[in-house]
Short mmCIF file of C-alpha atoms in Angstrom, two decimals:
data_model
loop_
_atom_site.label_atom_id
_atom_site.label_comp_id
_atom_site.label_asym_id
_atom_site.label_seq_id
_atom_site.Cartn_x
_atom_site.Cartn_y
_atom_site.Cartn_z
CA MET A 1 -17.32 10.58 -7.07
CA ALA A 2 -16.44 7.70 -4.80
CA PHE A 3 -15.75 9.97 -1.83
CA ASN A 4 -16.36 13.68 -2.25
CA LEU A 5 -14.12 14.56 0.68
CA ALA A 6 -10.98 16.14 -0.71
CA PRO A 7 -8.49 15.00 2.00
CA LEU A 8 -9.68 11.39 1.77
CA GLN A 9 -9.76 11.32 -2.03
CA ASN A 10 -6.31 12.88 -2.12
CA LEU A 11 -4.92 10.15 0.13
CA ILE A 12 -6.56 7.42 -1.97
CA ASP A 13 -5.00 9.00 -5.08
CA GLN A 14 -1.59 9.02 -3.40
CA PHE A 15 -1.79 5.29 -2.67
CA GLU A 16 -3.22 4.50 -6.09
CA ARG A 17 -0.21 6.05 -7.82
CA MET A 18 1.94 3.16 -6.55
CA GLN A 19 2.69 0.38 -8.99
CA GLY A 20 0.44 -2.64 -8.45
CA ILE A 21 -2.04 -0.86 -6.15
CA GLY A 22 -5.59 -0.75 -7.53
CA HIS A 23 -8.49 1.46 -6.53
CA LYS A 24 -10.00 -0.89 -3.94
CA THR A 25 -6.64 -1.53 -2.28
CA ALA A 26 -5.90 2.21 -2.20
CA GLN A 27 -9.30 2.78 -0.56
CA ARG A 28 -8.61 0.13 2.07
CA MET A 29 -5.22 1.68 2.76
CA ALA A 30 -6.75 5.14 3.16
CA PHE A 31 -9.32 3.75 5.61
CA TYR A 32 -6.50 2.06 7.48
CA VAL A 33 -4.93 5.50 7.89
CA LEU A 34 -8.24 6.99 9.12
CA GLY A 35 -8.39 4.21 11.71
CA LEU A 36 -4.93 4.99 13.14
CA SER A 37 -4.43 6.96 16.33
CA ASP A 38 -3.05 10.51 16.00
CA THR A 39 0.41 9.36 17.08
CA GLN A 40 0.42 6.44 14.65
CA ALA A 41 -0.63 8.65 11.74
CA ARG A 42 2.11 11.13 12.56
CA GLU A 43 4.65 8.29 12.82
CA PHE A 44 3.54 6.95 9.44
CA ALA A 45 3.92 10.35 7.77
CA GLN A 46 7.28 10.85 9.51
CA ALA A 47 8.49 7.43 8.31
CA ILE A 48 7.89 8.55 4.72
CA ILE A 49 9.77 11.82 5.25
CA ASP A 50 12.59 10.05 7.14
CA ALA A 51 13.09 7.30 4.59
CA HIS A 52 13.09 9.86 1.83
CA THR A 53 15.51 12.32 3.39
CA LYS A 54 17.84 10.00 5.32
CA ILE A 55 18.40 7.26 2.74
CA LYS A 56 21.19 8.22 0.32
CA GLN A 57 23.46 6.28 -2.02
CA CYS A 58 26.68 4.76 -0.66
CA LYS A 59 29.64 6.69 -2.12
CA VAL A 60 31.49 3.46 -2.91
CA CYS A 61 28.96 0.88 -4.07
CA CYS A 62 25.88 3.06 -4.87
CA ASP A 63 23.72 0.83 -2.64
CA LEU A 64 21.27 2.54 -0.28
CA ALA A 65 22.93 4.00 2.82
CA ASP A 66 21.97 6.20 5.74
CA GLY A 67 25.38 7.87 5.78
CA ASP A 68 28.28 8.27 3.33
CA LEU A 69 28.89 4.50 3.30
CA CYS A 70 26.50 1.55 3.38
CA PRO A 71 26.86 -1.01 6.23
CA ILE A 72 28.57 -3.51 3.89
CA CYS A 73 31.24 -1.09 2.58
CA LYS A 74 31.83 0.07 6.17
CA SER A 75 32.34 -3.49 7.49
CA ASP A 76 35.89 -4.86 7.92
CA ALA A 77 34.51 -8.41 7.81
CA ARG A 78 33.66 -8.15 4.10
CA ASP A 79 36.13 -9.28 1.43
CA LYS A 80 36.99 -6.14 -0.55
CA SER A 81 38.66 -8.16 -3.34
CA VAL A 82 35.32 -9.39 -4.74
CA ILE A 83 32.57 -7.16 -6.08
CA CYS A 84 29.14 -8.51 -6.89
CA VAL A 85 27.42 -6.28 -9.47
CA VAL A 86 23.60 -6.10 -9.25
CA GLU A 87 20.93 -3.96 -10.87
CA ASP A 88 18.96 -2.91 -7.81
CA PRO A 89 19.31 -2.50 -4.01
CA ARG A 90 16.66 -5.20 -3.59
CA ASP A 91 19.02 -7.64 -5.32
CA VAL A 92 21.64 -6.92 -2.63
CA ALA A 93 19.08 -7.84 0.02
CA ALA A 94 18.22 -11.04 -1.89
CA ILE A 95 21.86 -12.17 -2.10
CA GLU A 96 22.49 -11.21 1.54
CA ARG A 97 19.68 -13.57 2.55
CA THR A 98 21.73 -16.54 1.26
CA HIS A 99 24.42 -15.81 3.94
CA GLU A 100 26.90 -17.32 1.42
CA TYR A 101 28.52 -14.21 0.02
CA LYS A 102 31.16 -12.31 1.99
CA GLY A 103 32.39 -9.84 -0.65
CA THR A 104 31.10 -6.35 -1.47
CA TYR A 105 28.50 -5.15 -3.96
CA HIS A 106 28.06 -2.61 -6.70
CA VAL A 107 24.54 -1.44 -7.51
CA LEU A 108 24.07 -0.28 -11.11
CA HIS A 109 20.56 1.16 -10.56
CA GLY A 110 19.33 -0.31 -13.82
CA ALA A 111 20.51 -2.28 -16.83
CA ILE A 112 21.51 -1.26 -20.34
CA SER A 113 18.33 -1.08 -22.39
CA PRO A 114 18.50 0.79 -25.71
CA MET A 115 14.69 0.43 -26.07
CA ASP A 116 14.23 2.56 -22.95
CA ASN A 117 17.08 4.94 -23.85
CA ILE A 118 19.24 3.57 -21.04
CA GLY A 119 22.86 3.33 -22.18
CA PRO A 120 26.06 2.60 -20.20
CA ASP A 121 26.23 6.24 -19.07
CA GLN A 122 22.78 6.15 -17.46
CA ILE A 123 23.72 3.41 -14.98
CA ARG A 124 26.57 3.35 -12.40
CA ILE A 125 29.29 1.73 -14.60
CA LYS A 126 31.73 4.67 -14.31
CA GLU A 127 31.58 4.34 -10.51
CA LEU A 128 32.35 0.60 -10.82
CA VAL A 129 35.39 1.19 -13.05
CA ALA A 130 36.66 3.84 -10.63
CA ARG A 131 36.66 1.24 -7.83
CA LEU A 132 38.99 -1.06 -9.81
CA ASN A 133 41.93 1.37 -10.06
CA ASP A 134 43.64 0.53 -6.74
CA ASP A 135 44.41 -3.17 -7.45
CA THR A 136 42.56 -4.59 -4.43
CA VAL A 137 39.76 -6.01 -6.55
CA GLU A 138 40.46 -9.45 -8.04
CA GLU A 139 37.06 -10.62 -9.17
CA VAL A 140 33.83 -9.05 -10.33
CA ILE A 141 30.74 -11.29 -10.20
CA MET A 142 28.02 -10.16 -12.61
CA ALA A 143 24.71 -10.75 -10.82
CA THR A 144 22.47 -8.72 -13.11
CA ASN A 145 19.01 -10.16 -13.82
CA PRO A 146 18.95 -13.16 -16.22
CA THR A 147 16.98 -11.09 -18.76
CA VAL A 148 18.05 -9.72 -22.14
CA GLU A 149 18.95 -6.37 -20.57
CA GLY A 150 20.79 -7.97 -17.64
CA GLU A 151 22.78 -10.26 -19.98
CA ALA A 152 23.68 -7.35 -22.25
CA THR A 153 24.86 -5.35 -19.25
CA ALA A 154 26.95 -8.31 -17.98
CA MET A 155 28.55 -8.73 -21.43
CA TYR A 156 29.25 -5.01 -21.76
CA ILE A 157 30.90 -4.78 -18.33
CA SER A 158 32.94 -7.98 -18.80
CA ARG A 159 34.39 -6.66 -22.06
CA LEU A 160 35.22 -3.41 -20.32
CA LEU A 161 36.97 -5.04 -17.34
CA LYS A 162 38.83 -7.99 -18.86
CA PRO A 163 41.54 -5.80 -20.45
CA MET A 164 42.19 -4.47 -16.92
CA GLY A 165 43.22 -8.00 -15.85
CA ILE A 166 40.23 -8.58 -13.60
CA THR A 167 38.43 -11.92 -13.44
CA VAL A 168 34.81 -11.38 -14.44
CA SER A 169 32.32 -14.14 -13.65
CA ARG A 170 28.60 -14.57 -14.07
CA LEU A 171 25.99 -16.11 -11.76
CA ALA A 172 25.33 -19.73 -12.80
CA TYR A 173 22.03 -20.40 -14.46
CA GLY A 174 20.54 -21.64 -11.27
CA VAL A 175 18.42 -18.49 -11.42
CA PRO A 176 15.33 -19.21 -13.52
CA VAL A 177 15.76 -17.50 -16.90
CA GLY A 178 13.42 -14.57 -17.57
CA ALA A 179 12.52 -13.98 -13.92
CA ASP A 180 13.48 -11.19 -11.55
CA LEU A 181 16.50 -11.78 -9.29
CA GLU A 182 14.54 -10.23 -6.44
CA TYR A 183 12.15 -13.19 -6.37
CA ALA A 184 14.72 -16.02 -6.49
CA ASP A 185 14.75 -18.25 -3.41
CA GLU A 186 17.82 -18.60 -1.16
CA VAL A 187 18.83 -22.11 -2.35
CA THR A 188 18.67 -21.18 -6.03
CA LEU A 189 20.73 -18.07 -5.37
CA SER A 190 23.30 -20.07 -3.35
CA ARG A 191 23.66 -22.56 -6.25
CA ALA A 192 24.04 -19.72 -8.68
CA LEU A 193 26.82 -18.20 -6.57
CA GLU A 194 28.64 -21.55 -6.23
CA GLY A 195 28.44 -22.41 -9.94
CA ARG A 196 29.50 -19.03 -11.32
CA SER A 197 31.52 -19.31 -14.55
CA LEU A 198 34.06 -17.14 -16.39
CA ILE A 199 32.63 -14.92 -19.10
CA MET B 1 17.68 -8.42 8.12
CA ALA B 2 16.30 -7.62 4.73
CA PHE B 3 17.51 -4.03 4.82
CA ASN B 4 19.63 -2.96 7.77
CA LEU B 5 18.84 0.71 7.24
CA ALA B 6 16.51 1.80 10.03
CA PRO B 7 14.54 4.50 8.12
CA LEU B 8 13.86 2.15 5.20
CA GLN B 9 12.98 -0.84 7.38
CA ASN B 10 10.71 1.38 9.46
CA LEU B 11 8.83 2.52 6.36
CA ILE B 12 8.49 -1.07 5.11
CA ASP B 13 7.11 -2.04 8.53
CA GLN B 14 4.61 0.82 8.37
CA PHE B 15 3.26 -0.39 5.02
CA GLU B 16 3.30 -4.03 6.10
CA ARG B 17 1.01 -3.28 9.04
CA MET B 18 -1.83 -2.61 6.58
CA GLN B 19 -4.34 -5.39 6.07
CA GLY B 20 -3.64 -7.37 2.87
CA ILE B 21 -0.16 -5.93 2.30
CA GLY B 22 2.59 -8.57 2.35
CA HIS B 23 6.32 -8.14 2.75
CA LYS B 24 7.20 -7.88 -0.96
CA THR B 25 4.43 -5.35 -1.62
CA ALA B 26 5.51 -3.30 1.39
CA GLN B 27 9.08 -3.33 0.03
CA ARG B 28 7.92 -2.18 -3.39
CA MET B 29 5.89 0.59 -1.79
CA ALA B 30 8.87 1.77 0.27
CA PHE B 31 11.04 1.85 -2.86
CA TYR B 32 8.30 3.81 -4.60
CA VAL B 33 8.61 6.40 -1.81
CA LEU B 34 12.42 6.51 -2.20
CA GLY B 35 11.91 7.18 -5.91
CA LEU B 36 9.65 10.20 -5.32
CA SER B 37 10.88 13.77 -5.57
CA ASP B 38 11.22 15.74 -2.32
CA THR B 39 8.00 17.63 -3.01
CA GLN B 40 6.08 14.46 -3.81
CA ALA B 41 7.29 12.73 -0.65
CA ARG B 42 6.26 15.72 1.45
CA GLU B 43 2.85 15.81 -0.30
CA PHE B 44 2.37 12.11 0.41
CA ALA B 45 3.20 12.52 4.11
CA GLN B 46 0.97 15.60 4.28
CA ALA B 47 -1.91 13.69 2.66
CA ILE B 48 -1.75 11.17 5.50
CA ILE B 49 -1.75 13.90 8.16
CA ASP B 50 -4.52 15.84 6.36
CA ALA B 51 -6.81 12.87 5.89
CA HIS B 52 -6.30 11.89 9.49
CA THR B 53 -6.88 15.30 11.04
CA LYS B 54 -9.48 16.80 8.68
CA ILE B 55 -11.81 13.83 8.25
CA LYS B 56 -14.31 13.65 11.11
CA GLN B 57 -17.68 12.00 11.60
CA CYS B 58 -20.84 13.81 10.47
CA LYS B 59 -22.79 14.89 13.57
CA VAL B 60 -26.06 13.66 12.06
CA CYS B 61 -25.37 10.45 10.16
CA CYS B 62 -21.90 9.45 11.47
CA ASP B 63 -20.58 9.19 7.88
CA LEU B 64 -17.16 10.67 7.16
CA ALA B 65 -17.18 14.47 6.85
CA ASP B 66 -14.66 17.27 6.55
CA GLY B 67 -16.81 19.59 8.70
CA ASP B 68 -19.67 19.18 11.18
CA LEU B 69 -21.95 17.75 8.49
CA CYS B 70 -21.27 15.41 5.58
CA PRO B 71 -22.12 16.60 2.03
CA ILE B 72 -25.28 14.44 1.97
CA CYS B 73 -26.71 15.72 5.27
CA LYS B 74 -25.88 19.29 4.19
CA SER B 75 -27.66 18.92 0.84
CA ASP B 76 -31.26 20.25 0.43
CA ALA B 77 -31.75 17.93 -2.54
CA ARG B 78 -31.75 14.81 -0.37
CA ASP B 79 -35.00 13.36 0.99
CA LYS B 80 -34.71 13.63 4.78
CA SER B 81 -37.71 11.30 5.33
CA VAL B 82 -35.77 8.18 4.35
CA ILE B 83 -32.66 6.91 6.16
CA CYS B 84 -30.55 4.12 4.72
CA VAL B 85 -28.62 2.38 7.52
CA VAL B 86 -25.22 0.91 6.55
CA GLU B 87 -22.30 -0.57 8.44
CA ASP B 88 -19.43 1.36 6.89
CA PRO B 89 -18.69 4.64 5.05
CA ARG B 90 -17.57 2.56 2.04
CA ASP B 91 -21.11 1.19 1.82
CA VAL B 92 -22.42 4.77 1.45
CA ALA B 93 -20.04 5.25 -1.48
CA ALA B 94 -21.23 1.93 -3.00
CA ILE B 95 -24.92 2.92 -2.80
CA GLU B 96 -24.19 6.44 -4.07
CA ARG B 97 -22.66 4.89 -7.19
CA THR B 98 -26.09 3.46 -8.14
CA HIS B 99 -27.45 7.06 -8.51
CA GLU B 100 -30.83 5.57 -7.49
CA TYR B 101 -31.10 6.62 -3.89
CA LYS B 102 -32.02 10.19 -2.93
CA GLY B 103 -32.51 9.82 0.83
CA THR B 104 -29.98 10.17 3.64
CA TYR B 105 -27.77 7.62 5.37
CA HIS B 106 -26.84 6.45 8.82
CA VAL B 107 -23.46 4.77 9.28
CA LEU B 108 -23.33 2.29 12.18
CA HIS B 109 -19.53 1.79 12.04
CA GLY B 110 -19.88 -1.94 12.53
CA ALA B 111 -22.52 -4.60 13.13
CA ILE B 112 -23.69 -6.40 16.26
CA SER B 113 -21.33 -9.34 16.76
CA PRO B 114 -21.33 -10.99 20.22
CA MET B 115 -18.34 -13.12 19.16
CA ASP B 116 -16.25 -9.96 18.81
CA ASN B 117 -17.76 -8.31 21.89
CA ILE B 118 -19.63 -5.78 19.74
CA GLY B 119 -23.07 -5.15 21.18
CA PRO B 120 -25.72 -2.53 20.28
CA ASP B 121 -23.90 0.06 22.41
CA GLN B 122 -20.63 -0.29 20.49
CA ILE B 123 -22.18 0.81 17.18
CA ARG B 124 -24.06 4.04 16.36
CA ILE B 125 -27.62 2.85 17.12
CA LYS B 126 -28.28 5.49 19.82
CA GLU B 127 -27.47 8.20 17.27
CA LEU B 128 -29.93 6.64 14.82
CA VAL B 129 -32.75 6.54 17.37
CA ALA B 130 -32.05 10.18 18.29
CA ARG B 131 -32.65 11.16 14.65
CA LEU B 132 -36.14 9.65 14.65
CA ASN B 133 -37.59 11.85 17.42
CA ASP B 134 -38.68 14.80 15.26
CA ASP B 135 -41.23 12.95 13.05
CA THR B 136 -39.62 13.83 9.70
CA VAL B 137 -38.37 10.27 9.13
CA GLU B 138 -40.92 7.91 7.58
CA GLU B 139 -38.80 4.98 6.48
CA VAL B 140 -35.59 3.35 7.56
CA ILE B 141 -33.95 1.05 4.99
CA MET B 142 -31.65 -1.52 6.56
CA ALA B 143 -28.68 -1.90 4.21
CA THR B 144 -26.35 -3.77 6.54
CA ASN B 145 -24.23 -6.52 4.96
CA PRO B 146 -26.09 -9.76 4.10
CA THR B 147 -24.02 -11.66 6.66
CA VAL B 148 -25.05 -13.19 9.99
CA GLU B 149 -23.92 -10.05 11.85
CA GLY B 150 -25.57 -7.69 9.36
CA GLU B 151 -28.84 -9.63 9.52
CA ALA B 152 -28.80 -9.66 13.32
CA THR B 153 -28.20 -5.91 13.35
CA ALA B 154 -31.06 -5.34 10.89
CA MET B 155 -33.40 -7.47 13.03
CA TYR B 156 -32.35 -5.71 16.23
CA ILE B 157 -32.89 -2.24 14.81
CA SER B 158 -36.22 -3.14 13.16
CA ARG B 159 -37.58 -4.40 16.49
CA LEU B 160 -36.38 -1.22 18.14
CA LEU B 161 -37.96 1.12 15.58
CA LYS B 162 -41.27 -0.54 14.69
CA PRO B 163 -42.95 0.45 18.03
CA MET B 164 -42.07 4.05 17.10
CA GLY B 165 -44.37 3.74 14.06
CA ILE B 166 -41.59 3.91 11.50
CA THR B 167 -41.55 1.74 8.40
CA VAL B 168 -38.44 -0.43 8.48
CA SER B 169 -37.42 -2.18 5.27
CA ARG B 170 -34.51 -4.39 4.25
CA LEU B 171 -32.47 -4.47 1.02
CA ALA B 172 -33.85 -7.19 -1.27
CA TYR B 173 -31.72 -10.29 -1.65
CA GLY B 174 -30.31 -9.05 -4.87
CA VAL B 175 -27.06 -8.70 -2.97
CA PRO B 176 -25.23 -12.04 -3.02
CA VAL B 177 -25.54 -13.66 0.44
CA GLY B 178 -22.30 -13.91 2.42
CA ALA B 179 -20.46 -11.23 0.45
CA ASP B 180 -19.43 -7.72 1.41
CA LEU B 181 -21.78 -4.88 0.39
CA GLU B 182 -18.76 -2.84 -0.64
CA TYR B 183 -18.07 -5.18 -3.57
CA ALA B 184 -21.61 -5.41 -4.97
CA ASP B 185 -21.99 -4.04 -8.50
CA GLU B 186 -24.26 -1.09 -9.29
CA VAL B 187 -27.02 -3.12 -10.99
CA THR B 188 -27.28 -5.62 -8.13
CA LEU B 189 -27.44 -2.79 -5.63
CA SER B 190 -30.11 -0.96 -7.70
CA ARG B 191 -32.26 -4.16 -7.79
CA ALA B 192 -31.81 -4.60 -4.08
CA LEU B 193 -32.99 -1.03 -3.45
CA GLU B 194 -36.04 -1.43 -5.73
CA GLY B 195 -37.10 -4.77 -4.23
CA ARG B 196 -36.77 -3.84 -0.57
CA SER B 197 -39.36 -5.56 1.67
CA LEU B 198 -40.95 -4.89 5.07
CA ILE B 199 -39.26 -6.65 8.01
#
């Protein structure tokens, strides 16, 4: 019994369920909440509800969106003939930070991983193939993580798309092998985009 | 613009405001929320509201309570003749984990710190003095942090209480000097309780 007050313990438990948050951090976070004003606490709770209910998936690229389409798919300034395929919405944010890429994205929401029972049908590959039917797309850049699963996914998708006459390229190995794309710095990601090679 | 979706960015900002939470951690936490089920997200938001509205201060010892009195002040098993004075509710939890102390507590909610404009009137010293008027209290144990501010607070309170004929003692220097009481281990805290000395 660290704190035998149910509402406090419950809040600590809620924070502790998050990945990478230990008991002490969860405690500190709960005390932060206790120290907020009434308005701030209500805003915090509302932010959770809002993010959860208002954020959907873009109907085109499966990235996060607050309407039917994400801001990138909605924009006329983006080159619709190039699609950059990533595993996760955070990878879109990482590539956007380079300010080098003007095409669109496709978010797979995962990578093929037979060990975890994730096959091609469990990630958004069908949705990607559906986007290639109207001939506007000329190139697909595979920007999955440089891990075994990411490589396997890139290989699988390139074999699927090449017979359709689409150029499939892969991020250059500027990205450090074995790491998470999310943590790559802007320069490394820019290099990787520049040096992309045909699969 | 990491994420140009207002509800998501707002949630990330909410998490990032917490002490010790950086941008990447706040992002991960926001994505954790997006991954919750509807019920779980509502429970999480409700836990914040509940903790904030239901947790009050105990009318006797100023510790956190979900009613007028905290569980320790309510309990008949606790020795009302000894008061252990701490800076923070987390310090109560730390001392409770030793299972050595059977008296009651008084939470100051801070320590005297002229640098931060915190004087004796900004912390709960008046409430402590008010508890000593009915002659049941025989000893006050000063368990403020072993820092400059904690020491100053202990000295101030001991000078205030000694003329009232109350024994005032201080935690033994089992607690490592300069550290936070909250992080002391159970054995160190037990030793410090055993070896307390008159001020």
